Coordinates of C-alpha atoms in Angstrom, one line a residue:
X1 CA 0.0 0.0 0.0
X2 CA 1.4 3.5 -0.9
X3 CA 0.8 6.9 -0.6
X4 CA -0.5 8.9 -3.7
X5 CA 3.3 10.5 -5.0
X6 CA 3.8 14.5 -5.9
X7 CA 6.3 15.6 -8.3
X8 CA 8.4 18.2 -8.3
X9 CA 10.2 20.3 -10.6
X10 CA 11.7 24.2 -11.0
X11 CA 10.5 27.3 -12.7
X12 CA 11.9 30.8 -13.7
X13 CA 8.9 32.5 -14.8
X14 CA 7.9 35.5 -13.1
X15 CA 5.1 33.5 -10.3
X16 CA 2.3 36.6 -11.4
X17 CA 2.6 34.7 -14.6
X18 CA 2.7 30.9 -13.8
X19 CA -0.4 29.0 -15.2
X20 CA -0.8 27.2 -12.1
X21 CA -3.8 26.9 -9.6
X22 CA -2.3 28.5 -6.8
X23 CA 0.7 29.8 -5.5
X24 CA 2.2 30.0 -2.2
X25 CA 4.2 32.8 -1.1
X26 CA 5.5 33.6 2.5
X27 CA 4.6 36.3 5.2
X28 CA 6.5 37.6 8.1
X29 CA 5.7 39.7 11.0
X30 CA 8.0 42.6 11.6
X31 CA 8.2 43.2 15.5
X32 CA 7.1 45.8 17.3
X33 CA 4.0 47.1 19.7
X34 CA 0.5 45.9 18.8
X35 CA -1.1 47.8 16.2
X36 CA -4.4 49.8 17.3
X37 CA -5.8 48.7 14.0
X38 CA -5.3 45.4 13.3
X39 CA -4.2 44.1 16.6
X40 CA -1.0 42.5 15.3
X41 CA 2.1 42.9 17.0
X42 CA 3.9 44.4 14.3
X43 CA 2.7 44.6 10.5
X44 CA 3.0 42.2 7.5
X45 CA 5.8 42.1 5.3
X46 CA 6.1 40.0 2.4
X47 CA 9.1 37.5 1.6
X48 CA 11.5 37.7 -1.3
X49 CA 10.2 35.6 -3.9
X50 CA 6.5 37.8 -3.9
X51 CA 7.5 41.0 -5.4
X52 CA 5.7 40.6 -9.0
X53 CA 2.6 39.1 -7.3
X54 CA 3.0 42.4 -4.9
X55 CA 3.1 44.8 -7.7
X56 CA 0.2 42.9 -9.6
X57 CA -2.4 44.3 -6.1
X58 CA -0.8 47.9 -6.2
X59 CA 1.1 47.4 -2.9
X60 CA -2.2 46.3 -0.9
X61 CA -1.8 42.5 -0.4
X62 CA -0.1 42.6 2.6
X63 CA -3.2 44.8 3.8
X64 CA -5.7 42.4 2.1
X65 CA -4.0 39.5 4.2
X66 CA -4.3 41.2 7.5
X67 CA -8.1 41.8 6.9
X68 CA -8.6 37.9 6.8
X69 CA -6.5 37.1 9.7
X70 CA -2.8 36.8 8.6
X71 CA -0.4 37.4 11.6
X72 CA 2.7 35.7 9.8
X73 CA 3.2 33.0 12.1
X74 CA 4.7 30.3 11.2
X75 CA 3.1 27.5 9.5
X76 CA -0.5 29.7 9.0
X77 CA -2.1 29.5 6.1
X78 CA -4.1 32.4 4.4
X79 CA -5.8 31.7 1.1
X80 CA -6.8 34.5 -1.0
X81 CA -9.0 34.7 -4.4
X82 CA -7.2 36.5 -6.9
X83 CA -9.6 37.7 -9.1
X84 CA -7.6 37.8 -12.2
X85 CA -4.9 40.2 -10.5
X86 CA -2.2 37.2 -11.2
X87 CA -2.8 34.2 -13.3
X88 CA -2.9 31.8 -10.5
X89 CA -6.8 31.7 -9.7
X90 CA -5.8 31.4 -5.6
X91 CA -2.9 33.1 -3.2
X92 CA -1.8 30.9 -0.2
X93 CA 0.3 33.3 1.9
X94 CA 2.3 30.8 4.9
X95 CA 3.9 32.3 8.0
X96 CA 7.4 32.5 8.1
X97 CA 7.5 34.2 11.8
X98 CA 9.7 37.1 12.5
X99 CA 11.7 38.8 9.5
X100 CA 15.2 37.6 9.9
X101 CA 18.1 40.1 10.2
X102 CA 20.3 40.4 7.7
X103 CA 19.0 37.2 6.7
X104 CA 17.2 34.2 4.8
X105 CA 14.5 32.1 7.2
X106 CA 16.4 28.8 8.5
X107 CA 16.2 25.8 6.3
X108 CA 13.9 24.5 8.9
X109 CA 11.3 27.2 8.5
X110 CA 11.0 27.0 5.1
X111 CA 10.4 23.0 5.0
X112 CA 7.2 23.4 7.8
X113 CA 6.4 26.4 6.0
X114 CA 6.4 24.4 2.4
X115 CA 4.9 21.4 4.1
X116 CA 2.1 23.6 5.4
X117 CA 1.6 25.2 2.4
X118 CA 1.0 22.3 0.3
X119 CA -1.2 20.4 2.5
X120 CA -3.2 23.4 3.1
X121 CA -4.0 23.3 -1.3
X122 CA -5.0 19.6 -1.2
X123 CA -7.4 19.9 -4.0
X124 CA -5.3 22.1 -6.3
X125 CA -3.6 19.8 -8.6
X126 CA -0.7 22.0 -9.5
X127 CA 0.9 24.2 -7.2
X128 CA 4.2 26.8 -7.3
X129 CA 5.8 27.6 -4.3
X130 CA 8.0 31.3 -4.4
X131 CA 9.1 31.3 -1.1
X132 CA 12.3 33.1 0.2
X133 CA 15.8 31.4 -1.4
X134 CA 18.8 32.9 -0.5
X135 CA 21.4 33.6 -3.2
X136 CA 24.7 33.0 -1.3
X137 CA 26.5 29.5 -0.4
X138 CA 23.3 28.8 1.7
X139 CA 20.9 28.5 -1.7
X140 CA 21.4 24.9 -1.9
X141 CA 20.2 24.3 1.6
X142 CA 17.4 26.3 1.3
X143 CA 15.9 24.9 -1.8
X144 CA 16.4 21.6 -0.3
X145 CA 14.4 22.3 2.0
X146 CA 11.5 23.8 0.5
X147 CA 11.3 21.1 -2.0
X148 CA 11.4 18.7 0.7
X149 CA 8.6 20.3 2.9
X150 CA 6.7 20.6 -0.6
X151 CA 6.6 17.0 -1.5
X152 CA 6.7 16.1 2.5
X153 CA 3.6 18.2 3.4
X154 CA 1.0 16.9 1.0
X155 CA 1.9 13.2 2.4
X156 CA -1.7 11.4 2.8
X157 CA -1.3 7.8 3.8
X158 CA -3.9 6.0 1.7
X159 CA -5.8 4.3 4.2
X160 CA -9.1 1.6 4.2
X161 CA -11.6 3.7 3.7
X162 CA -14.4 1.7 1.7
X163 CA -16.6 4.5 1.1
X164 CA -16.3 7.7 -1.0
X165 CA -15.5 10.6 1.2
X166 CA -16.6 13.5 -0.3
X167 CA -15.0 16.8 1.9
X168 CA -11.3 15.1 1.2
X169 CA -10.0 16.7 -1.2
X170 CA -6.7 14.8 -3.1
X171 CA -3.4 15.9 -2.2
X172 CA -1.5 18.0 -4.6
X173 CA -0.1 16.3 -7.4
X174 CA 2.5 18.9 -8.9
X175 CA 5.0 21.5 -7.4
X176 CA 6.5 24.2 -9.0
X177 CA 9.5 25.6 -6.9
X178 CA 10.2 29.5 -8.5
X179 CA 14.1 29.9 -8.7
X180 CA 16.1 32.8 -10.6
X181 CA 17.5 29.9 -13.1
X182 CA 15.6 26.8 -13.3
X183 CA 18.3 25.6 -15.7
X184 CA 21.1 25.3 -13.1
X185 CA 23.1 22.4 -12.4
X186 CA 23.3 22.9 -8.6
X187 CA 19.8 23.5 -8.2
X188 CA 18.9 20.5 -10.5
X189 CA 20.9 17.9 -8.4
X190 CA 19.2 19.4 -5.4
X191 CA 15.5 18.8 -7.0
X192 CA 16.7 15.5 -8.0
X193 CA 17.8 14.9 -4.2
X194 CA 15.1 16.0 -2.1
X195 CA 12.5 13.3 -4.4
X196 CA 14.6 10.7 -3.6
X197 CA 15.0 11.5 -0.1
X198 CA 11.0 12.8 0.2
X199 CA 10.3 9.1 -1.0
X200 CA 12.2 7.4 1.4
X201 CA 10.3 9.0 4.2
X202 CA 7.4 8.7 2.5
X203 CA 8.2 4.8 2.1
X204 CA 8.7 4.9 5.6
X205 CA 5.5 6.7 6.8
X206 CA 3.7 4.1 4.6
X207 CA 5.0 1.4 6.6
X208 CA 4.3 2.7 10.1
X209 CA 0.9 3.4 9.3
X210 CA -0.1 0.0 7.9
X211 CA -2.4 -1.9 10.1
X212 CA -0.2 -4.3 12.0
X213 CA -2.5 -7.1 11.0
X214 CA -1.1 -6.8 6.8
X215 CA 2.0 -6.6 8.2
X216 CA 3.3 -9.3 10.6
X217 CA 6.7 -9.9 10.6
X218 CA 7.0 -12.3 7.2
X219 CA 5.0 -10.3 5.3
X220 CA 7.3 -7.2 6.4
X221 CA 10.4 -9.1 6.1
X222 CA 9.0 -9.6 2.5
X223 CA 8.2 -6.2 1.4
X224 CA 11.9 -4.7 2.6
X225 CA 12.9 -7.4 0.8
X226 CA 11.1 -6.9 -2.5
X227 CA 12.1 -3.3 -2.3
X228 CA 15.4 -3.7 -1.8
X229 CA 16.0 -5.9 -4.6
X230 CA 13.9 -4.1 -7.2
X231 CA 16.4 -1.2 -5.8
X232 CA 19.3 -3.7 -7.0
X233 CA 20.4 -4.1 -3.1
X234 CA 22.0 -7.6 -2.4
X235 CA 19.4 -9.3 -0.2
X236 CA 19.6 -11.8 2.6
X237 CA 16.8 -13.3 4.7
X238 CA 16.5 -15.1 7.5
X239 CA 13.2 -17.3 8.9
X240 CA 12.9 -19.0 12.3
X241 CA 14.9 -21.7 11.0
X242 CA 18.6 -19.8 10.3
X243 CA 18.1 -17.5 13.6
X244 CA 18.1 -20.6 15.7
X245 CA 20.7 -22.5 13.7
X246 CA 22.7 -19.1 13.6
X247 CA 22.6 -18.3 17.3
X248 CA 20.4 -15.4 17.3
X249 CA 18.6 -16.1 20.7
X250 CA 17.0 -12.7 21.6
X251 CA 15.2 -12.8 18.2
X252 CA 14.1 -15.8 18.6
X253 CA 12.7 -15.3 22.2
X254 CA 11.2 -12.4 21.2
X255 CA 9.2 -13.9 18.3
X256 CA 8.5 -17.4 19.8
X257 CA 5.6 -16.0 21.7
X258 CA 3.5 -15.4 17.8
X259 CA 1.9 -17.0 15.1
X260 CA 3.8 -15.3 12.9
X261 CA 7.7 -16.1 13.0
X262 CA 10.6 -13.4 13.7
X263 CA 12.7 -12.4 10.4
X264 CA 16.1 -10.8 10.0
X265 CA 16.5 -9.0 6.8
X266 CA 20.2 -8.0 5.2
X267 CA 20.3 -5.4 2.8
X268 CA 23.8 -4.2 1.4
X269 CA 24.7 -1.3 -0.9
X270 CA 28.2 -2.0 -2.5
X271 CA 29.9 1.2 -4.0
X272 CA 31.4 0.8 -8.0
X273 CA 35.3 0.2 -7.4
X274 CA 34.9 0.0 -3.6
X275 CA 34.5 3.8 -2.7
X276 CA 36.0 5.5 0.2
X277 CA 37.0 1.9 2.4
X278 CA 34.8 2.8 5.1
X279 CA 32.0 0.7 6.2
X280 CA 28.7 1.9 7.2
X281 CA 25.9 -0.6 9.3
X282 CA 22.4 0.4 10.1
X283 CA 20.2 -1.4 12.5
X284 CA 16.4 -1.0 12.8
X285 CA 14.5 -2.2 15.1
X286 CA 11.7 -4.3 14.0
X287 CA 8.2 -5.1 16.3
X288 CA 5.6 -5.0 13.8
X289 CA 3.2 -4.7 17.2
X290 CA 4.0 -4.9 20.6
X291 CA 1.6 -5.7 23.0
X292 CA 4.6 -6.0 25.8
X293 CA 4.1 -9.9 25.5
X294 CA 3.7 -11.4 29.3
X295 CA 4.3 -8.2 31.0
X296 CA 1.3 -6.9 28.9
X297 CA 1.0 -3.5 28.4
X298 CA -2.3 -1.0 29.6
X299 CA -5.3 -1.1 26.7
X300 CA -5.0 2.8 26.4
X301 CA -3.2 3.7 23.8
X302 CA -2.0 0.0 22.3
X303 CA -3.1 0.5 18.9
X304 CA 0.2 3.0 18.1
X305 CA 2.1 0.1 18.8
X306 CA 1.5 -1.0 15.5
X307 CA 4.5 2.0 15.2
X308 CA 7.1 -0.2 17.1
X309 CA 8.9 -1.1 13.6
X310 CA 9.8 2.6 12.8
X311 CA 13.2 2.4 12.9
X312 CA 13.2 -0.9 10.9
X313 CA 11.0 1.0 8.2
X314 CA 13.6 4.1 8.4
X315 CA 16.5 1.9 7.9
X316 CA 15.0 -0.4 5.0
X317 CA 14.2 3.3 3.3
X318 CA 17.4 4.7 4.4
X319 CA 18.7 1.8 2.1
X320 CA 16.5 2.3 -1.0
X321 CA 17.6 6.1 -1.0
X322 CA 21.2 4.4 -0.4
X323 CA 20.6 2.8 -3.6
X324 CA 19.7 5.3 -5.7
X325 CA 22.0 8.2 -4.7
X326 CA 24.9 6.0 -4.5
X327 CA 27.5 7.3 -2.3
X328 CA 30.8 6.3 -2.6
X329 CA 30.8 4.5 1.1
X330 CA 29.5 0.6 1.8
X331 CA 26.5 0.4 3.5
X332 CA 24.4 -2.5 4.6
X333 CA 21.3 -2.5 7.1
X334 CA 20.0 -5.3 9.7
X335 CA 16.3 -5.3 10.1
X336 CA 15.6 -7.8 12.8
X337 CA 11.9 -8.3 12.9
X338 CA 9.6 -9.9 15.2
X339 CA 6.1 -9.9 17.2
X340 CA 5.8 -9.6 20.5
X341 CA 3.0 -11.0 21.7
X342 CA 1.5 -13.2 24.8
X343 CA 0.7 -16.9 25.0
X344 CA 1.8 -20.3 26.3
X345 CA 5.0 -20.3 24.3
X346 CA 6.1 -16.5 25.0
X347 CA 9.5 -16.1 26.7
X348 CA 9.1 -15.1 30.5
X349 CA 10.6 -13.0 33.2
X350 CA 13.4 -15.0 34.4
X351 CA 14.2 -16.6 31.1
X352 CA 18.0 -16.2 30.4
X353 CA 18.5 -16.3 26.8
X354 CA 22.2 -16.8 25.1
X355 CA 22.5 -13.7 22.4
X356 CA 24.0 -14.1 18.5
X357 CA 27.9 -12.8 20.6
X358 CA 27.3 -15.6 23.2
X359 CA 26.5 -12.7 26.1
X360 CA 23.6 -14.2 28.4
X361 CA 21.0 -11.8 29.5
X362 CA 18.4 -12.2 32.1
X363 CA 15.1 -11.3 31.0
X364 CA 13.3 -9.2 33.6
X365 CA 10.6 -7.5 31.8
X366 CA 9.6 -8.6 27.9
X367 CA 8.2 -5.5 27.4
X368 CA 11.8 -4.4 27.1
X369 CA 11.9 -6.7 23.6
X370 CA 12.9 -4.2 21.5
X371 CA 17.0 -4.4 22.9
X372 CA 16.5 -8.3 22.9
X373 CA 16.2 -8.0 18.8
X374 CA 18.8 -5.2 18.3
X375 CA 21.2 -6.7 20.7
X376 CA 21.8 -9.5 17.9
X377 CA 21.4 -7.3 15.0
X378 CA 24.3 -5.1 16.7
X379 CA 26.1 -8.3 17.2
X380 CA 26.1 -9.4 13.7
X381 CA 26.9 -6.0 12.1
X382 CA 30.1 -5.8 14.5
X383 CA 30.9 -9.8 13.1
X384 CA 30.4 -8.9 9.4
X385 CA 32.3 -5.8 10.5
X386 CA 31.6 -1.9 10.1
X387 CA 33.4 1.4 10.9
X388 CA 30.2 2.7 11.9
X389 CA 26.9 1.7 13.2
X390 CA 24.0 3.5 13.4
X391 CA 20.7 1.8 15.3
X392 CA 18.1 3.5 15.5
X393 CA 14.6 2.6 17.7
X394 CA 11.8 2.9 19.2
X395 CA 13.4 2.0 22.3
X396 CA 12.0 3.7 25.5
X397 CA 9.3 5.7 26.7
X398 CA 12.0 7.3 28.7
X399 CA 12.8 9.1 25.8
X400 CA 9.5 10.9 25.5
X401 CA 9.8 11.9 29.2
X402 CA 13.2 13.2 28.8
X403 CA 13.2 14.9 25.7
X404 CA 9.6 15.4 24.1
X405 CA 8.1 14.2 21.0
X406 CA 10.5 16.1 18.4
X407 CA 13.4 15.8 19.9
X408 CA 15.6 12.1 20.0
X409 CA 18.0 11.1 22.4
X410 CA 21.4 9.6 21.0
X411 CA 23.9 7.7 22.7
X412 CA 27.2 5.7 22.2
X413 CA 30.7 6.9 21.3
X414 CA 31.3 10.8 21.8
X415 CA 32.4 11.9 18.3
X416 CA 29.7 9.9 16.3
X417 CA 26.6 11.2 19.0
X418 CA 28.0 14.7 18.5
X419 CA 27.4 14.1 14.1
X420 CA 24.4 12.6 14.5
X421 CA 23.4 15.8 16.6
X422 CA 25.0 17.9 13.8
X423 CA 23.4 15.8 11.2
X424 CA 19.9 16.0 12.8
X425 CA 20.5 20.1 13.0
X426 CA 21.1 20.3 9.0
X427 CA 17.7 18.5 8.3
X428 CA 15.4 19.3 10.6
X429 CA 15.3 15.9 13.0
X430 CA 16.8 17.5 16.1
X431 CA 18.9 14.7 18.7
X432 CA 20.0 15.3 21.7
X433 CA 23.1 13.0 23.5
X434 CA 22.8 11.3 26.5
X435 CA 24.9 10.0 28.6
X436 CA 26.1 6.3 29.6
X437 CA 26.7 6.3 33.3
X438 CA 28.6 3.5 35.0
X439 CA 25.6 3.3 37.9
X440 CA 23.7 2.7 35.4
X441 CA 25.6 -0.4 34.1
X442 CA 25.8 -1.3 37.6
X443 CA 22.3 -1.5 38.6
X444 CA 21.5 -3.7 35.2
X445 CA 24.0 -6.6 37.4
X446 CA 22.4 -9.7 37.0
X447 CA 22.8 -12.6 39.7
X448 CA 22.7 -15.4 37.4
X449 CA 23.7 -13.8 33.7
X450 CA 26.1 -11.6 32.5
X451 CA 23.4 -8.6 32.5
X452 CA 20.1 -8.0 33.1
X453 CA 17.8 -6.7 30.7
X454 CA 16.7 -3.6 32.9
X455 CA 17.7 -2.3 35.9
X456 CA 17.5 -5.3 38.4
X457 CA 15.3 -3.6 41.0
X458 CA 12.8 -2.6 37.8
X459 CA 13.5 0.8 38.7
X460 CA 12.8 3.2 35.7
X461 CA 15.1 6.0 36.9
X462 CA 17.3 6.7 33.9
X463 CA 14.8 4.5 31.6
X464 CA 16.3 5.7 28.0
X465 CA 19.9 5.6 29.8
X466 CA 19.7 1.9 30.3
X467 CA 18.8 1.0 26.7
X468 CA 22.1 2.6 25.6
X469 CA 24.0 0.8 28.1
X470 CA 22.4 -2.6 27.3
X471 CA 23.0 -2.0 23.3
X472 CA 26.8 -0.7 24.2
X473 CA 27.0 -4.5 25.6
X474 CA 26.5 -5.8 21.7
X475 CA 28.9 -3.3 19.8
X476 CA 32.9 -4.4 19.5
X477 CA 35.4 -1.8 20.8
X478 CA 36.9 -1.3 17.3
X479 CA 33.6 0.1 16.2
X480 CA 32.4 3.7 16.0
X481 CA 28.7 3.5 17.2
X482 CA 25.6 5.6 18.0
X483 CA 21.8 4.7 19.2
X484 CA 19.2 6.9 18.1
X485 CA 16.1 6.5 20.7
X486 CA 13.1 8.0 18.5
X487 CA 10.0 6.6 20.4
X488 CA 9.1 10.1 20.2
X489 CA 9.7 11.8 16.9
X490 CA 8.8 8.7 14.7
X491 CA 5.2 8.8 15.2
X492 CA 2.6 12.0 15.5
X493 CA -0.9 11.4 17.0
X494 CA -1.8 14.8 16.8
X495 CA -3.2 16.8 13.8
X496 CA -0.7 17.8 10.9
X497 CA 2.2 20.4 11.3
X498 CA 4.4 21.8 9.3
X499 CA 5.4 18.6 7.0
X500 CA 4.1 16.3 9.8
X501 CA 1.6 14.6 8.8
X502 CA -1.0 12.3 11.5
X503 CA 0.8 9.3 11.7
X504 CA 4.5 8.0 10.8
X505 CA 7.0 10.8 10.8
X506 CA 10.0 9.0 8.5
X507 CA 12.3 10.4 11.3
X508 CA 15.6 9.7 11.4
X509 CA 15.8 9.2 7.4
X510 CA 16.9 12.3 6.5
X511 CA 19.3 12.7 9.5
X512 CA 20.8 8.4 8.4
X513 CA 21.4 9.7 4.9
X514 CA 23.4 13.2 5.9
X515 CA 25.6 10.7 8.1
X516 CA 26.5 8.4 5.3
X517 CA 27.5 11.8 3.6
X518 CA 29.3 12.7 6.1
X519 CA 30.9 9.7 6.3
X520 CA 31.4 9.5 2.3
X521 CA 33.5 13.0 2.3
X522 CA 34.5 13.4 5.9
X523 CA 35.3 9.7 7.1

């Protein structure tokens, strides 16, 4: 099941003269004391990029907008009947928030401002968006990022709906982005870029919002598989079988308690004539639902646990935008995959289950499955062997508590948690690192096993804390790693934002492929 797809492309027409039905321009709000008048605080400027459209209502649209509401904060959206003053038959003005000094708005502000935008014209089939782009060494990054909110913000996951449903308008189908020279190299690549990354994420979203029924962890396991091969990724798969025969005990104990057998999917990107030398691993973890198994979880709010495979969904995209950009790095992704459910073959509290690297852990609590899966994913990326490795879950509620639902909490070794960080700055998926305390590793001794799964008292101070520390057990010193805990940013419940949609997020896509860039030119 996917979502319907937009396309994207750039223009250098003059916007008052696009043949388009509608087109988006951006507002900001200039500070200063509350007008008598209007009761803004400040007036309404418009952004670069609006000047013609300006000049086509005699210097009055900014006063126009203000008369039906506009304030110019960010992500609003003002539509506005033209009338014949510009070809476009509708004007969407979107906030941009404060004028900038001296400068562009943020990347950032321009992809929610973009995503809004678009979302807002569902029903408009074709669409130009003339928003603010800088004409310095930051025009790249800007245009990026308006051509990523663009196609990012109209994201409607298709859905079951068996019935017509007549107030839901289709999403748009075309984007114009308005650039001074629509013929340039630079700005072509970057075009070409943000569709391959926009349908990653997309990819991604489309996954997490699948009902978990048509997606157990076989049928999963075999669509990340079909994908990556009609991507021309090399392709391994493992059923119940191989993860016994190969060792790979906390998949398996995970998984014994369904129906529906664990998987563990392989998907490897080699670079023509070997590339840079370095090696890449990502690791997504993989609970098509998790119900918490014998330590069951409360009914309220279960059903987003049907989310619990969003980092397995961002790696497995991760990979297909891999394929296509082809960077000059190796990179290959471990999507262990599993169930986690209760019944008379689940495993217990108390179990102690030998992992793929011959650790034994004592389970505690098997709603803390999620580390049971990666622990042998880890394990086997370190034995195939990587210079990096990048996991990425949704590990801990923890997370949430500590840092919110936009921001993600990394962990692992210092230089690689402080790229990521960097890495999530540059595109808009904001991480935060943690730290790895030795209490913490302390309290997780186990009696009878060489760790215990949680803290040993099941106390839940430090709760995203003590996933890192159990993962660190699984990674080989020679090995440059980092955990990305997004149990927060991967999935929104509330209504659309910026280019948020309801639903799966795609986070940390965008922040996996700027890593492997990174890692491509930097090392």
């Amino acid at each position: 099941m996917t979502s319907p797809s937009t396309t994207l492309s750039l223009v250098d027409t003059d916007p008052a003269e696009l043949a388009v039905d509608a087109i988006v321009i951006g507002v900001h709000v200039t500070t200063g004391e509350q007008d008598a008048t209007s009761g803004l605080a400040g007036t309404l400027l418009l952004a670069s990029g609006a000047e013609s459209i300006a000049a086509a209502f005699d210097g009055k649209l900014t006063e126009t907008l203000a008369l039906l509401g506009a304030t110019g904060g960010p992500g609003e959206v003002i539509k506005l009947a033209t009338l014949g003053t510009v070809t476009a038959p509708v004007i969407a003005a979107v906030g941009l928030g404060p004028e900038p000094s001296g400068a562009a708005p943020a990347p950032e502000a321009l992809r929610r401002a973009a995503g809004a935008a678009v979302r807002a014209l569902a029903g408009a089939p074709r669409v130009a968006v003339a928003l603010p782009l800088p004409d310095d060494a930051d025009a790249n990054a800007a245009l990026r990022a308006v051509a990523e909110g663009a196609l990012l913000g109209g994201y409607r996951f298709a859905g079951y709906k068996t019935r017509p449903q007549p107030t839901r308008r289709e999403p748009v189908a075309e984007v114009l982005v308005a650039v001074p020279d629509a013929a340039d190299a630079a700005a072509q690549a970057e075009v070409v870029r943000a569709a391959t990354v926009a349908a990653a994420v997309r990819r991604t979203r489309d996954w997490v919002n699948i009902a978990p029924n048509e997606q157990r962890p076989p049928a999963f396991a075999d669509a990340v598989a079909e994908a990556g091969r009609g991507a021309g990724l090399e392709v391994e798969v493992l059923d119940e079988v191989a993860l016994r025969e190969g060792g790979y005990g906390g998949i398996i104990a995970v998984g014994q308690g369904s129906e529906a057998p664990p998987r563990l999917v392989k998907l490897t990107y080699t670079p023509d004539g070997g590339g840079t030398g370095k090696r890449v691993a990502l690791v997504g973890k993989g609970i098509t639902f998790d119900t918490g198994g014998v330590s069951i979880k409360p009914a309220q709010g279960m059903w987003e646990m049907k989310s619990d495979m969003a980092g397995a969904a961002a790696v497995a995209a991760t990979m297909l935008a891999v394929a296509e950009l082809k960077p000059p790095v190796a990179v290959t992704a471990y999507v262990p995959i599993a169930e986690n459910m209760p019944s008379g073959t689940s495993y217990r509290p108390g179990d102690v289950i030998t992992m793929f690297n011959g650790k034994k852990v004592e389970v505690l609590n098997t709603d803390a499955e999620g580390r049971m899966i990666l622990g042998d994913a880890m394990a086997r990326a370190c034995a195939d062997g990587c210079d990096y490795l990048l996991e990425t879950s949704t590990l801990t509620g923890g997370q949430v508590v500590s840092l919110g639902k936009r921001i993600s909490g990394v962990m692992g070794t210092t230089e690689l948690c402080e790229r990521v960080r960097t890495a999530g700055d540059a595109v808009g998926e904001p991480a935060w690192p943690m730290p790895l305390p030795d209490d913490v590793r302390k309290g997780m001794d186990s009696d009878v096993a060489d760790i215990s799964q949680v803290n040993a008292g099941m106390d839940r101070a430090g709760h995203m804390l003590q996933g890192g520390v159990f993962l660190r057990e699984f990674v080989t010193d020679d090995v440059s790693w980092a955990h990305l805990d997004i149990a927060g940013p991967s999935y929104h419940p509330g209504e659309a934002t910026g280019y948020w949609t309801k639903g799966g997020t795609g986070v940390p896509v965008r922040t996996l492929l700027h890593l492997i860039d990174d890692v491509a030119a930097n090392g």
